[in-house]
CSV table of C-alpha atoms in Angstrom, one decimal:
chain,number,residue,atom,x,y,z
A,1,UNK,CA,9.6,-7.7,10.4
A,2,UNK,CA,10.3,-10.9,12.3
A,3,UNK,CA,6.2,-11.4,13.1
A,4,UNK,CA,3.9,-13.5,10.5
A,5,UNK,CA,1.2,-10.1,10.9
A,6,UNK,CA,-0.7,-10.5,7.3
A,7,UNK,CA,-3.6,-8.9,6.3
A,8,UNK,CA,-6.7,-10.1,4.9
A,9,UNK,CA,-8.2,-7.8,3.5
A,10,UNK,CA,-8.1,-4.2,2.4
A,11,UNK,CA,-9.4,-2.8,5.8
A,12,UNK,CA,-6.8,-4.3,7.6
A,13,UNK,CA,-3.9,-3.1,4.9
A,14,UNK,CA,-5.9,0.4,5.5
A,15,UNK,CA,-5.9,0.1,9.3
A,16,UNK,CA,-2.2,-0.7,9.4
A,17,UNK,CA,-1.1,2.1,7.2
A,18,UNK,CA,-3.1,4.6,9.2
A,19,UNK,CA,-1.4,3.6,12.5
A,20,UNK,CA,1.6,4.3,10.2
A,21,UNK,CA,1.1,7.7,9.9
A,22,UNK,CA,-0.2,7.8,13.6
A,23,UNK,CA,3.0,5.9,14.5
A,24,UNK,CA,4.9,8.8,11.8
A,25,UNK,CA,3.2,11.7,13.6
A,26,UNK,CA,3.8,10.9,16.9
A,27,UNK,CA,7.5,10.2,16.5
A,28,UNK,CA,7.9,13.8,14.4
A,29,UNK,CA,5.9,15.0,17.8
A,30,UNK,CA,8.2,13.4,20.3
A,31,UNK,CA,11.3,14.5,19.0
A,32,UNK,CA,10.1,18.1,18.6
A,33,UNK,CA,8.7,18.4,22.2
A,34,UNK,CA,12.3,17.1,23.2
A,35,UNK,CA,14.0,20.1,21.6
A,36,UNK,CA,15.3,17.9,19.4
A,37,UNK,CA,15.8,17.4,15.4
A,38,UNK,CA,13.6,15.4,14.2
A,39,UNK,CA,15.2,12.0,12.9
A,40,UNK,CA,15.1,12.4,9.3
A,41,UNK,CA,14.7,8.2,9.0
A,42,UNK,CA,11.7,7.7,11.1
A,43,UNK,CA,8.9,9.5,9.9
A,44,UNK,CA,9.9,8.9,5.9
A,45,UNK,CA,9.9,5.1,6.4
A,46,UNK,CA,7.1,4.7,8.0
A,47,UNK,CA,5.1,7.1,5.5
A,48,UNK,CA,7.0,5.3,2.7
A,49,UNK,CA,6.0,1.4,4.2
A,50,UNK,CA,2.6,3.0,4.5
A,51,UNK,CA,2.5,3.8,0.6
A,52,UNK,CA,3.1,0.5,-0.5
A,53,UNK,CA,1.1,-1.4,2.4
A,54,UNK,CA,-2.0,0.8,1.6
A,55,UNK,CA,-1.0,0.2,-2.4
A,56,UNK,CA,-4.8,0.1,-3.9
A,57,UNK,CA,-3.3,-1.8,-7.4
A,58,UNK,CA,-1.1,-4.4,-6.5
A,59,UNK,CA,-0.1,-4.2,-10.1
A,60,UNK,CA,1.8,-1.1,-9.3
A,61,UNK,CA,4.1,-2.7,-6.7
A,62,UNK,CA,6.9,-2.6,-8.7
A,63,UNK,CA,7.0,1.4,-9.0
A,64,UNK,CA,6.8,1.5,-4.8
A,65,UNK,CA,9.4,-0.6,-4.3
A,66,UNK,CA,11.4,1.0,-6.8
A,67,UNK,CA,10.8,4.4,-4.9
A,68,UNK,CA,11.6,2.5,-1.6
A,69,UNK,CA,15.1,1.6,-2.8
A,70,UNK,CA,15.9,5.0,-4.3
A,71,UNK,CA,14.7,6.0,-1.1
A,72,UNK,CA,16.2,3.6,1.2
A,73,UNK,CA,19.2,2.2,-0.8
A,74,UNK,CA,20.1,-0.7,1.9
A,75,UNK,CA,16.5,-2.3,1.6
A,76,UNK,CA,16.9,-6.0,0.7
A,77,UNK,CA,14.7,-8.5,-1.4
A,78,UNK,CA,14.0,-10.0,2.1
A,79,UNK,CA,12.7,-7.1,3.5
A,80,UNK,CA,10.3,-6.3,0.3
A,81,UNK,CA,9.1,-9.9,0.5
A,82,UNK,CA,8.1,-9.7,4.3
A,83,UNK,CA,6.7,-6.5,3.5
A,84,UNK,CA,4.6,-8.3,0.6
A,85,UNK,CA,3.8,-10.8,3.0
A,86,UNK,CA,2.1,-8.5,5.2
A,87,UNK,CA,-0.2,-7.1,2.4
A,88,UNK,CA,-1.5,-10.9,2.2
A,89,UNK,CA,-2.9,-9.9,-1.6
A,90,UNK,CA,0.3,-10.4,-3.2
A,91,UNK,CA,0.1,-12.9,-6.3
A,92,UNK,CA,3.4,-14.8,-7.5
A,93,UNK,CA,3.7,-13.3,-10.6
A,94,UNK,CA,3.3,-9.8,-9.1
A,95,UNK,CA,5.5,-10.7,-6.4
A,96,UNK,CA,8.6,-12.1,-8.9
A,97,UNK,CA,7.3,-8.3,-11.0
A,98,UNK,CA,8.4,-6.1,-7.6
A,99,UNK,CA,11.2,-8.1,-6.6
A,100,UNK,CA,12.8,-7.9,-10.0
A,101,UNK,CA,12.1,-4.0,-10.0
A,102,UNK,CA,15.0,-4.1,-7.4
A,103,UNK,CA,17.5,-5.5,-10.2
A,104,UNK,CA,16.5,-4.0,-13.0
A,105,UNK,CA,16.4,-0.5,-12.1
A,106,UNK,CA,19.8,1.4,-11.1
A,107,UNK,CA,21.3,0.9,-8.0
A,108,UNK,CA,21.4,3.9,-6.1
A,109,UNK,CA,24.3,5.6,-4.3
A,110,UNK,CA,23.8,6.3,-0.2
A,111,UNK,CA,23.2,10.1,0.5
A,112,UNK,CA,26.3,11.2,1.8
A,113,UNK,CA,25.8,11.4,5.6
A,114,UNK,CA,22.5,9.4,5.2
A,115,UNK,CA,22.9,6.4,7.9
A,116,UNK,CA,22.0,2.9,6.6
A,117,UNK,CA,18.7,1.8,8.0
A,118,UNK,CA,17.4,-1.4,6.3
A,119,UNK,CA,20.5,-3.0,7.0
A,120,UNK,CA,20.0,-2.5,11.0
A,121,UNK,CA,16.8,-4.4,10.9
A,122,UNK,CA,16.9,-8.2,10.6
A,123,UNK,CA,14.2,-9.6,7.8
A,124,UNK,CA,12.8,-12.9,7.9
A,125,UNK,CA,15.0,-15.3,5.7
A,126,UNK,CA,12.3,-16.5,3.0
A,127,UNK,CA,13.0,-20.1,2.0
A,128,UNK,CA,15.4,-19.9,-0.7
A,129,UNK,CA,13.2,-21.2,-3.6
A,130,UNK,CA,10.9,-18.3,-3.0
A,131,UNK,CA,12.5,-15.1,-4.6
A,132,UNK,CA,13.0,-16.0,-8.2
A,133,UNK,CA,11.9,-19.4,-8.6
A,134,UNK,CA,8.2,-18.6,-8.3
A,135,UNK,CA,7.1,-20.9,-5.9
A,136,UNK,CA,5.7,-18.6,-3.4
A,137,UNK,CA,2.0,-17.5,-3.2
């Protein structure tokens, strides 16, 4: 989340959210040909990130990132907005429409025994005018 990777287009957002799923299948792959369990965070996220990067109506933002916090209850307005950032189609007022779907909706509760993932990944600190001021692009 720390790079500046946007897309410019639709066949770029499609082309990253397929090596999503590759990336998805592969780890589900790995851990069965280990013997092991397969991590119940890794494959989810990915094919959850890959839902909202390959989003067709960037009106409908605000539904996906609802799903990713019921989902993932630790994920943090700066990790939606570096995930917007990557799409590179995201308008302001659609932007300010997702971000606000994280306050408006109710909070959810962490699964019991469900580890905390968002919060182990450092997001890019957006400039502070950006989240709710409107100023971003």
């Amino acid at each position: 989340m720390q790079g500046r990777l946007v897309c410019r287009g639709p066949d770029e957002r499609n082309q990253a959210a397929e090596r999503m799923q590759q990336d998805a299948t592969q780890l589900r792959d790995l851990f069965l040909d280990l013997g092991l369990e397969e991590n119940v965070h890794c494959a989810p996220v990915l094919l959850t990130l890959r839902k909202l990067l390959n989003l067709r109506d960037p009106t409908m933002l605000g539904l996906e990132v609802a799903s990713l916090r019921q989902q993932f209850p630790d994920v943090s307005e700066e990790h939606i907005s570096a995930l917007l950032d990557l799409r590179g189609d995201v308008s302001r007022e659609q932007r300010l429409a997702a971000l606000s779907s994280l306050q408006d909706g109710p909070q959810p509760s962490p699964r019991a025994g469900r580890r905390a993932l968002f919060s182990l990944v450092p997001a890019p600190t957006p400039s502070p005018s950006c989240l709710f001021s409107g100023s971003c692009a």
